[in-house]
Amino acid sequence: MQGRAPHGQGVARVLRVGWLTSGYGASALVTAVGSLAVVPLLTQAIGPASWAELVVGQAVGAMCAVVSTWGWGMVGPAAVAGAPHGERRAVFRTSMLARAFLLPAAVGVGVLAVALMPFSDPVAVGIVCLAVALQGLTSPWYFVGAVAPGRLLVLDTIPRTGFAFAGAVVSALTGNAVPYALSVLAGVGLTIVLTCLYVWRTTQRLPMRSLSDEASAALSSIVGQRHAVATAAVAALYLIMPLALMPWIAPAVVTQFALGDRLLKWSITAAAPFTQFLLGWVPRRSAAPSRRGIVGIAGAGALGFTGAIGLVLLGPSIARTLTHGTVDLSREACFAVGVCVLMTSITRVSGPAVLIPGGRVKLVFTSAVLGAVTCAVAIVPLTLAHGYTGGLWAIALAETAVCVLQLGGLSHGRRGGIAGA
């Protein structure tokens, strides 16, 4: 009987991993299906070029959300997972106050940037930009840290995705992009409200603090998370900004580049169940990567490699299907997107789940800087020389540089940990 205990524990562990992964998988599936379904509706109703403008607006809004999120997407899961249940409300409340303080400036910059771009429908693009910027106040990271995949699905994923899809249907019927933009904004707003209500109802009530104490806690979090924010902001330079700048670099290839960017985002979303589970499972406060960290990175790499192969084989057909045959993506472009998926899958675990909890924030930041510099140097000449395929390869090179530096740092840390032991 004693020999069966470890086996029984192992089975229970496997079942728990499967349950959590399937729970997060439901959110990823809803997001992926909803996002994919929107594309043919909008490209047929308003045309591929106008759809690409909305995607560019989303990219500008995502840059603003990097500021308004203020690093909580990176540090939040570990903060919630490591906090006693009675202190989770304080963590969430501090995050909301800090993000609300930063939001107006971020939104203002985003709206101004959209106003300066030559869009055919600036109203719809501006609303979409605002909606994505407001996602800085959403808190999917809280559900990840609290290991609540069901709540993530019901309170975060379904409202956002459902409203966006409903708006796309209305836009398809009217031939106007504004209903879609307004629905995206409404879905984000509802998600924020539902998450706040959930936290307030399921966490221990805390003594009221003075306004000055609340403000001091929020400002302390802003200062304390400056490294995480700097890392996220620098990473956005090679993950998000290329799409936002493409209308100026090469306006003729914006549509194809936007579609390639969407394939990358959808692939990352598809891998999210596994990576979200790892963000709560891997972290250990140790200078050297733990066995869990090595296993998690290897698993993420295997998943990313599978996704990359699928993109190379199926990417061109998916692109033609989604756009009713009006937009083509080359095999070479899909290969570049596949490289991005592989490298991103690894770094989404190696950074937040291994290096940051181990106190190696500077290495993560340095890798992000390297990625930004690589993309900045390569994006313009490669795009001008090879069109949208070159632009996608610039991002792939940046992602590869980030991954190589992080894995190299992990290898060095592991040797140091072993030596120190």
XYZ file of C-alpha atoms in Angstrom:
421
model
C 0.000 0.000 0.000
C 2.838 2.350 0.780
C 4.260 1.843 -2.683
C 1.014 2.993 -4.241
C 0.928 6.368 -2.533
C 3.412 8.069 -4.861
C 1.581 6.599 -7.854
C -1.728 7.883 -6.554
C -0.238 11.303 -5.935
C 1.195 11.302 -9.441
C -2.177 10.467 -10.959
C -3.830 13.205 -8.920
C -1.158 15.659 -10.057
C -1.677 14.732 -13.697
C -5.442 15.084 -13.338
C -5.028 18.493 -11.732
C -2.725 19.659 -14.520
C -5.252 18.413 -17.069
C -8.118 20.160 -15.329
C -6.299 23.472 -15.056
C -5.023 23.314 -18.622
C -8.480 22.487 -19.964
C -9.927 25.332 -17.921
C -7.506 27.846 -19.353
C -7.925 26.116 -22.703
C -11.606 26.988 -22.732
C -10.736 30.686 -22.484
C -8.106 30.359 -25.188
C -10.514 28.477 -27.439
C -13.269 31.059 -27.042
C -10.813 33.907 -27.676
C -9.259 32.225 -30.706
C -12.559 31.208 -32.293
C -14.119 34.605 -31.633
C -11.111 36.459 -33.047
C -10.980 34.259 -36.118
C -14.706 34.585 -36.755
C -14.503 38.373 -36.694
C -12.005 38.571 -39.562
C -14.149 37.215 -42.445
C -17.133 39.222 -41.199
C -15.222 42.487 -41.201
C -13.117 41.936 -44.314
C -16.242 41.183 -46.320
C -18.250 44.071 -44.851
C -15.699 46.900 -44.799
C -12.869 45.456 -46.923
C -9.416 44.111 -46.017
C -7.815 47.560 -46.015
C -10.322 48.994 -43.516
C -10.000 45.882 -41.370
C -6.224 46.359 -41.367
C -6.766 49.940 -40.140
C -8.705 48.582 -37.164
C -5.825 46.194 -36.425
C -3.380 49.099 -36.523
C -5.658 50.964 -34.092
C -5.560 47.931 -31.819
C -1.773 47.984 -31.971
C -1.688 51.645 -30.917
C -4.099 50.853 -28.093
C -1.932 47.915 -27.038
C 1.057 50.263 -26.755
C -1.040 52.444 -24.434
C -2.138 49.377 -22.455
C 1.511 48.561 -21.768
C 1.645 51.800 -19.772
C -1.749 51.480 -18.090
C -1.148 47.820 -17.185
C 2.138 48.871 -15.544
C 3.694 45.447 -15.400
C 0.857 43.673 -13.594
C 0.550 41.172 -16.400
C 4.101 40.036 -15.563
C 4.220 40.313 -11.766
C 0.526 39.939 -10.990
C 0.138 36.143 -11.233
C 3.059 35.498 -8.881
C 1.904 38.281 -6.521
C -1.589 36.815 -6.229
C -0.384 33.204 -6.033
C 2.103 34.067 -3.288
C -0.245 36.235 -1.228
C -2.331 34.741 1.588
C -5.989 34.585 0.623
C -6.827 37.417 2.985
C -4.348 39.764 1.306
C -5.435 39.244 -2.305
C -7.948 42.071 -2.143
C -5.185 44.454 -1.096
C -3.036 43.336 -4.037
C -5.911 43.853 -6.457
C -6.973 47.186 -4.972
C -3.457 48.569 -5.142
C -3.145 47.461 -8.760
C -6.425 49.109 -9.745
C -5.506 52.417 -8.133
C -2.073 52.456 -9.744
C -3.450 51.595 -13.178
C -6.316 54.092 -12.928
C -3.788 56.792 -12.097
C -1.792 56.056 -15.260
C -4.704 55.434 -17.622
C -5.672 59.007 -18.660
C -2.222 59.892 -19.948
C -1.910 56.597 -21.816
C -5.323 56.982 -23.460
C -4.617 60.591 -24.403
C -1.398 59.684 -26.195
C -3.123 56.842 -28.050
C -6.028 58.925 -29.265
C -3.637 61.657 -30.407
C -1.547 59.128 -32.326
C -4.638 57.784 -34.099
C -5.750 61.310 -34.960
C -2.416 61.941 -36.686
C -2.628 58.822 -38.868
C -4.297 58.873 -42.304
C -7.181 56.476 -41.586
C -10.293 56.312 -43.761
C -12.499 55.840 -40.644
C -10.699 57.563 -37.767
C -13.758 57.369 -35.492
C -13.924 53.566 -35.537
C -10.147 53.237 -35.263
C -10.077 55.708 -32.360
C -12.777 53.807 -30.456
C -10.966 50.509 -30.958
C -7.736 52.129 -29.776
C -9.527 53.398 -26.648
C -11.036 49.979 -25.953
C -7.686 48.194 -26.182
C -6.009 50.865 -24.042
C -8.696 50.295 -21.386
C -7.699 46.645 -21.279
C -4.931 47.868 -19.013
C -7.615 47.890 -16.290
C -8.677 44.301 -16.952
C -7.122 41.666 -14.693
C -6.899 38.216 -16.291
C -3.629 37.842 -14.390
C -5.609 37.795 -11.124
C -7.513 34.669 -12.152
C -4.260 33.046 -13.274
C -2.605 33.723 -9.923
C -5.710 32.612 -8.025
C -5.865 29.425 -10.155
C -9.453 30.186 -11.194
C -9.696 29.259 -14.891
C -13.481 28.977 -14.776
C -13.849 32.532 -13.501
C -11.397 33.726 -16.132
C -13.653 32.251 -18.794
C -16.971 33.552 -17.435
C -15.946 36.969 -16.132
C -13.233 37.977 -18.580
C -13.084 35.983 -21.801
C -16.761 35.554 -22.658
C -17.802 39.221 -22.126
C -14.945 40.594 -24.220
C -15.161 38.021 -26.994
C -18.952 37.885 -27.054
C -19.406 41.629 -27.374
C -16.730 41.853 -30.061
C -18.335 39.099 -32.122
C -21.809 40.612 -31.754
C -20.476 43.961 -32.883
C -18.799 42.352 -35.892
C -22.137 40.820 -36.898
C -23.842 44.224 -36.704
C -21.007 45.798 -38.691
C -21.331 43.069 -41.316
C -25.048 43.839 -41.640
C -24.585 47.599 -41.802
C -21.236 47.860 -43.619
C -20.035 50.198 -40.867
C -17.096 49.527 -38.523
C -18.352 51.743 -35.687
C -20.762 49.153 -34.147
C -17.893 46.702 -33.881
C -15.664 49.306 -32.238
C -18.353 50.288 -29.719
C -19.037 46.650 -28.868
C -15.352 46.006 -28.191
C -15.356 48.998 -25.839
C -18.505 47.777 -24.061
C -17.077 44.282 -23.614
C -13.895 45.613 -22.023
C -15.889 47.848 -19.671
C -18.119 44.972 -18.582
C -15.094 42.770 -17.934
C -13.561 45.382 -15.633
C -16.782 45.692 -13.619
C -17.320 41.939 -13.309
C -13.758 41.316 -12.165
C -13.972 44.008 -9.487
C -17.243 42.569 -8.188
C -15.784 39.064 -8.092
C -12.709 40.123 -6.112
C -14.772 42.119 -3.676
C -17.197 39.231 -3.087
C -14.651 36.418 -2.760
C -11.859 38.001 -0.715
C -11.646 39.009 2.898
C -12.818 42.491 3.728
C -9.970 44.730 4.784
C -9.974 47.728 7.135
C -10.465 50.991 5.287
C -7.298 52.984 4.826
C -7.028 56.716 4.418
C -6.843 58.174 0.942
C -3.225 59.142 1.521
C -2.340 55.573 2.528
C -4.075 54.163 -0.554
C -2.288 56.636 -2.794
C 1.032 55.848 -1.126
C 0.550 52.116 -1.714
C -0.342 52.724 -5.356
C 2.663 54.968 -5.907
C 4.918 52.427 -4.206
C 3.717 49.755 -6.623
C 4.348 52.091 -9.549
C 7.904 52.701 -8.405
C 8.520 49.097 -7.374
C 7.417 47.673 -10.697
C 9.382 50.039 -12.881
C 11.682 47.228 -14.044
C 8.761 45.042 -15.093
C 7.142 47.995 -16.866
C 10.376 48.927 -18.589
C 10.719 45.335 -19.769
C 7.143 45.239 -21.074
C 7.512 48.632 -22.735
C 10.755 47.698 -24.446
C 9.285 44.370 -25.546
C 6.352 46.262 -27.069
C 8.829 48.019 -29.338
C 9.354 44.806 -31.293
C 6.056 43.019 -30.593
C 3.511 45.793 -31.172
C 5.080 48.950 -32.568
C 6.067 47.499 -35.993
C 2.386 47.177 -36.888
C 1.636 50.664 -35.596
C 4.466 52.084 -37.726
C 3.825 50.035 -40.864
C 1.462 52.659 -42.424
C 4.487 54.987 -42.581
C 7.143 52.414 -43.465
C 5.293 50.651 -46.303
C 1.587 51.545 -46.640
C 1.078 49.105 -49.516
C 1.781 46.023 -47.344
C -0.146 46.972 -44.198
C -2.957 44.489 -44.880
C -0.663 41.484 -45.377
C 1.524 42.474 -42.440
C -1.566 42.890 -40.231
C -2.799 39.433 -41.210
C 0.591 37.917 -40.391
C 0.534 39.732 -37.067
C -2.930 38.296 -36.354
C -1.698 34.776 -37.090
C 1.067 35.318 -34.551
C -1.354 36.611 -31.902
C -3.830 33.772 -32.506
C -1.074 31.187 -32.191
C 0.090 32.694 -28.905
C -3.520 32.662 -27.697
C -3.819 29.002 -28.618
C -0.758 28.222 -26.477
C -2.016 30.361 -23.579
C -3.647 27.520 -21.561
C -0.322 25.775 -21.126
C 1.734 28.915 -20.513
C -0.837 30.300 -18.050
C -0.704 27.085 -16.094
C 3.091 27.229 -16.043
C 3.052 30.824 -14.767
C 1.342 29.567 -11.632
C 3.189 26.232 -11.396
C 6.816 26.994 -12.170
C 7.794 30.056 -10.046
C 10.270 29.377 -7.273
C 12.352 32.058 -5.590
C 15.798 30.707 -6.398
C 18.743 32.217 -8.234
C 19.264 29.004 -10.209
C 16.418 27.655 -12.356
C 14.527 24.861 -10.629
C 13.680 21.510 -12.124
C 10.180 22.837 -12.662
C 11.584 25.732 -14.636
C 13.592 23.495 -16.939
C 10.612 21.203 -17.496
C 8.318 24.161 -18.112
C 10.643 25.766 -20.659
C 11.126 22.462 -22.474
C 7.378 21.898 -22.607
C 6.742 25.414 -23.877
C 9.384 24.926 -26.554
C 7.825 21.674 -27.726
C 4.413 23.314 -27.927
C 5.824 26.295 -29.802
C 7.606 24.050 -32.286
C 4.360 22.207 -32.997
C 2.580 25.502 -33.587
C 5.370 26.706 -35.881
C 5.095 23.602 -38.059
C 1.335 24.056 -38.268
C 1.719 27.669 -39.365
C 4.206 26.816 -42.096
C 1.931 24.118 -43.468
C -1.472 25.753 -43.036
C -0.796 29.491 -42.746
C -1.290 30.433 -46.433
C -4.578 28.512 -46.645
C -5.839 30.040 -43.390
C -5.053 33.539 -44.668
C -6.965 33.014 -47.911
C -9.940 31.479 -46.096
C -10.242 34.267 -43.553
C -10.154 37.010 -46.188
C -12.342 35.267 -48.802
C -9.312 34.844 -51.048
C -8.524 38.563 -51.168
C -5.256 38.470 -49.182
C -2.368 36.023 -49.678
C 0.469 35.243 -47.273
C 3.597 33.618 -48.645
C 5.081 30.452 -47.204
C 8.189 32.432 -46.266
C 6.067 34.897 -44.262
C 4.331 32.048 -42.431
C 7.737 30.540 -41.655
C 8.761 33.840 -40.055
C 5.574 33.845 -37.993
C 6.318 30.253 -36.967
C 9.761 31.263 -35.696
C 8.096 34.039 -33.678
C 5.659 31.550 -32.151
C 8.439 29.165 -31.152
C 10.599 31.831 -29.535
C 7.686 33.609 -27.859
C 6.390 30.357 -26.382
C 9.737 29.827 -24.673
C 10.267 33.375 -23.402
C 6.724 33.631 -22.024
C 7.772 30.963 -19.554
C 11.499 31.595 -19.109
C 11.018 35.266 -18.216
C 7.913 35.618 -15.988
C 8.000 32.091 -14.512
C 11.739 31.476 -13.996
C 13.980 34.520 -14.309
C 11.809 37.186 -12.648
C 10.826 35.084 -9.597
C 14.516 34.160 -9.314
C 15.465 37.822 -9.020
C 16.969 38.137 -12.510
C 14.811 40.999 -13.719
C 17.797 42.773 -15.255
C 18.472 39.838 -17.562
C 14.861 39.882 -18.769
C 15.085 43.639 -19.330
C 18.393 43.313 -21.163
C 16.920 40.661 -23.440
C 13.975 42.935 -24.218
C 16.366 45.773 -25.066
C 18.286 43.446 -27.371
C 15.049 42.468 -29.108
C 14.007 46.086 -29.516
C 17.386 47.086 -30.957
C 17.378 44.120 -33.331
C 13.904 44.972 -34.620
C 14.673 48.685 -34.888
C 17.747 47.991 -36.993
C 16.109 45.385 -39.221
C 12.467 46.448 -39.680
C 12.897 49.271 -42.190
C 15.540 47.788 -44.531
C 13.964 44.314 -44.527
C 10.477 45.713 -45.179
C 11.660 47.965 -47.970
C 13.626 45.116 -49.528
C 11.198 42.215 -49.038
C 7.824 43.782 -48.222
C 5.640 42.359 -45.471
C 7.715 39.156 -45.392
C 10.803 41.167 -44.483
C 8.881 43.003 -41.767
C 7.761 39.720 -40.222
C 11.318 38.384 -40.373
C 12.519 41.472 -38.486
C 10.207 40.525 -35.625
C 11.360 36.901 -35.843
C 15.002 37.979 -35.547
C 14.133 40.112 -32.521
C 12.292 37.243 -30.828
C 15.213 34.911 -31.527
C 17.682 37.337 -29.975
C 15.533 37.619 -26.839
C 15.189 33.853 -26.520
C 18.887 33.120 -27.042
C 19.949 35.646 -24.401
C 17.429 34.388 -21.825
C 18.313 30.742 -22.364
C 21.993 31.591 -22.207
C 21.430 33.370 -18.910
C 19.453 30.422 -17.586
C 22.264 28.031 -18.521
C 24.800 30.232 -16.749
C 22.566 30.504 -13.683
C 22.077 26.757 -13.562
C 25.826 26.100 -13.673
C 26.341 28.708 -10.960
C 23.629 27.159 -8.818
C 25.120 23.734 -9.149
C 28.581 25.021 -8.380
C 27.328 26.942 -5.392
C 25.557 23.894 -4.036
